[in-house]
Amino acid sequence: MVVARGTEGEVGVLAGHAPMLIRLAIGALRWRTADRWQAAVVDGGFLHVTSEGGTTRVDVLAAHAQLADEIDLAAAEARAEEARRRLEGREDAEARAELAKALARISVARG
């Protein structure tokens, strides 16, 4: 199973899923291996699903992805705080995106 955050909401993919292509939002990407859940954070991208001959394949294309155990929680919290400061009293699209990325990393790192 794969669970991802698309730009229009969360999507779950099980074996035998219909083919699809979705645009990913900044957020968590989770998948189940035989014995456990694993997680990463992506900064957008695409998720492509194909099913053929009883096999379902999920491919993710993202400019940046980071596994949960590779995330520096202190650095992500510092980036979130800096982005919040930049947003105080004004609209800054770049700071808003940086805040979303930092918050996604914090969420994934904390499990």
mmCIF file of C-alpha atoms in Angstrom:
data_model
loop_
_atom_site.group_PDB
_atom_site.id
_atom_site.type_symbol
_atom_site.label_atom_id
_atom_site.label_comp_id
_atom_site.label_asym_id
_atom_site.label_seq_id
_atom_site.Cartn_x
_atom_site.Cartn_y
_atom_site.Cartn_z
ATOM 1 C CA MET A 1 0.000 0.000 0.000
ATOM 2 C CA VAL A 2 1.101 3.564 -0.759
ATOM 3 C CA VAL A 3 -0.470 6.699 0.704
ATOM 4 C CA ALA A 4 0.386 10.108 -0.739
ATOM 5 C CA ARG A 5 -0.878 13.664 -0.571
ATOM 6 C CA GLY A 6 -1.993 14.887 -3.953
ATOM 7 C CA THR A 7 -2.840 18.481 -4.779
ATOM 8 C CA GLU A 8 -6.516 17.537 -4.552
ATOM 9 C CA GLY A 9 -6.319 15.375 -1.411
ATOM 10 C CA GLU A 10 -4.888 12.123 -0.133
ATOM 11 C CA VAL A 11 -4.760 9.028 -2.260
ATOM 12 C CA GLY A 12 -4.206 5.408 -1.305
ATOM 13 C CA VAL A 13 -2.953 2.778 -3.710
ATOM 14 C CA LEU A 14 -3.511 -0.950 -3.171
ATOM 15 C CA ALA A 15 -2.566 -3.910 -5.338
ATOM 16 C CA GLY A 16 -4.611 -3.969 -8.540
ATOM 17 C CA HIS A 17 -5.215 -0.211 -8.515
ATOM 18 C CA ALA A 18 -6.320 1.376 -11.781
ATOM 19 C CA PRO A 19 -3.620 3.259 -13.683
ATOM 20 C CA MET A 20 -3.395 6.923 -12.756
ATOM 21 C CA LEU A 21 -1.138 9.941 -12.666
ATOM 22 C CA ILE A 22 -1.537 12.550 -9.933
ATOM 23 C CA ARG A 23 0.281 15.728 -9.049
ATOM 24 C CA LEU A 24 1.803 15.530 -5.578
ATOM 25 C CA ALA A 25 1.613 18.307 -3.014
ATOM 26 C CA ILE A 26 4.295 19.067 -0.459
ATOM 27 C CA GLY A 27 3.792 16.378 2.149
ATOM 28 C CA ALA A 28 4.255 12.862 3.390
ATOM 29 C CA LEU A 29 4.577 9.773 1.244
ATOM 30 C CA ARG A 30 4.053 6.495 3.114
ATOM 31 C CA TRP A 31 4.351 2.923 1.919
ATOM 32 C CA ARG A 32 4.006 -0.488 3.492
ATOM 33 C CA THR A 33 6.626 -3.137 2.954
ATOM 34 C CA ALA A 34 6.111 -6.714 4.058
ATOM 35 C CA ASP A 35 6.685 -5.942 7.739
ATOM 36 C CA ARG A 36 6.485 -2.182 8.351
ATOM 37 C CA TRP A 37 5.473 1.287 7.219
ATOM 38 C CA GLN A 38 8.119 3.592 5.789
ATOM 39 C CA ALA A 39 7.832 7.324 5.164
ATOM 40 C CA ALA A 40 9.401 10.161 3.252
ATOM 41 C CA VAL A 41 8.546 13.761 2.525
ATOM 42 C CA VAL A 42 8.330 15.113 -1.022
ATOM 43 C CA ASP A 43 8.307 18.717 -2.184
ATOM 44 C CA GLY A 44 5.696 18.093 -4.875
ATOM 45 C CA GLY A 45 6.116 16.041 -8.021
ATOM 46 C CA PHE A 46 4.084 13.267 -9.584
ATOM 47 C CA LEU A 47 2.863 9.793 -8.613
ATOM 48 C CA HIS A 48 2.253 7.287 -11.409
ATOM 49 C CA VAL A 49 0.456 3.972 -10.930
ATOM 50 C CA THR A 50 0.415 1.070 -13.380
ATOM 51 C CA SER A 51 -0.989 -2.425 -12.979
ATOM 52 C CA GLU A 52 -0.045 -5.221 -15.325
ATOM 53 C CA GLY A 53 -0.159 -8.990 -15.027
ATOM 54 C CA GLY A 54 -1.149 -8.928 -11.365
ATOM 55 C CA THR A 55 1.637 -6.517 -10.427
ATOM 56 C CA THR A 56 0.994 -2.945 -9.351
ATOM 57 C CA ARG A 57 3.820 -0.447 -9.644
ATOM 58 C CA VAL A 58 3.982 3.017 -8.088
ATOM 59 C CA ASP A 59 6.601 5.462 -9.352
ATOM 60 C CA VAL A 60 7.258 8.844 -7.759
ATOM 61 C CA LEU A 61 8.988 11.650 -9.595
ATOM 62 C CA ALA A 62 9.952 14.501 -7.280
ATOM 63 C CA ALA A 63 12.631 17.175 -7.408
ATOM 64 C CA HIS A 64 13.322 16.577 -3.732
ATOM 65 C CA ALA A 65 12.465 13.709 -1.384
ATOM 66 C CA GLN A 66 13.819 12.820 2.027
ATOM 67 C CA LEU A 67 13.375 9.628 4.029
ATOM 68 C CA ALA A 68 11.972 10.070 7.528
ATOM 69 C CA ASP A 69 15.136 8.860 9.255
ATOM 70 C CA GLU A 70 17.265 11.337 7.263
ATOM 71 C CA ILE A 71 15.349 14.422 8.426
ATOM 72 C CA ASP A 72 17.148 16.755 10.822
ATOM 73 C CA LEU A 73 14.264 17.711 13.110
ATOM 74 C CA ALA A 74 16.083 20.672 14.700
ATOM 75 C CA ALA A 75 16.954 22.097 11.272
ATOM 76 C CA ALA A 76 13.365 21.669 10.065
ATOM 77 C CA GLU A 77 12.049 23.443 13.162
ATOM 78 C CA ALA A 78 14.528 26.290 12.623
ATOM 79 C CA ARG A 79 13.457 26.610 8.958
ATOM 80 C CA ALA A 80 9.801 26.691 10.014
ATOM 81 C CA GLU A 81 10.475 29.446 12.541
ATOM 82 C CA GLU A 82 12.425 31.488 9.983
ATOM 83 C CA ALA A 83 9.601 31.128 7.433
ATOM 84 C CA ARG A 84 7.048 32.213 10.066
ATOM 85 C CA ARG A 85 9.123 35.320 10.797
ATOM 86 C CA ARG A 86 9.280 36.134 7.087
ATOM 87 C CA LEU A 87 5.494 35.825 6.852
ATOM 88 C CA GLU A 88 4.712 38.156 9.767
ATOM 89 C CA GLY A 89 2.594 41.006 8.478
ATOM 90 C CA ARG A 90 3.046 40.274 4.776
ATOM 91 C CA GLU A 91 2.322 37.754 2.061
ATOM 92 C CA ASP A 92 5.418 35.976 0.758
ATOM 93 C CA ALA A 93 4.745 32.983 -1.506
ATOM 94 C CA GLU A 94 8.307 31.711 -1.205
ATOM 95 C CA ALA A 95 8.192 31.843 2.606
ATOM 96 C CA ARG A 96 4.790 30.123 2.593
ATOM 97 C CA ALA A 97 6.234 27.270 0.482
ATOM 98 C CA GLU A 98 9.291 27.013 2.761
ATOM 99 C CA LEU A 99 7.000 26.844 5.789
ATOM 100 C CA ALA A 100 4.945 24.058 4.188
ATOM 101 C CA LYS A 101 8.125 22.085 3.410
ATOM 102 C CA ALA A 102 9.474 22.523 6.942
ATOM 103 C CA LEU A 103 6.159 21.542 8.555
ATOM 104 C CA ALA A 104 5.928 18.444 6.350
ATOM 105 C CA ARG A 105 9.417 17.401 7.430
ATOM 106 C CA ILE A 106 8.572 17.965 11.089
ATOM 107 C CA SER A 107 5.409 15.877 10.750
ATOM 108 C CA VAL A 108 7.179 12.995 8.992
ATOM 109 C CA ALA A 109 10.156 13.058 11.373
ATOM 110 C CA ARG A 110 7.857 12.854 14.399
ATOM 111 C CA GLY A 111 5.934 9.991 12.858
#
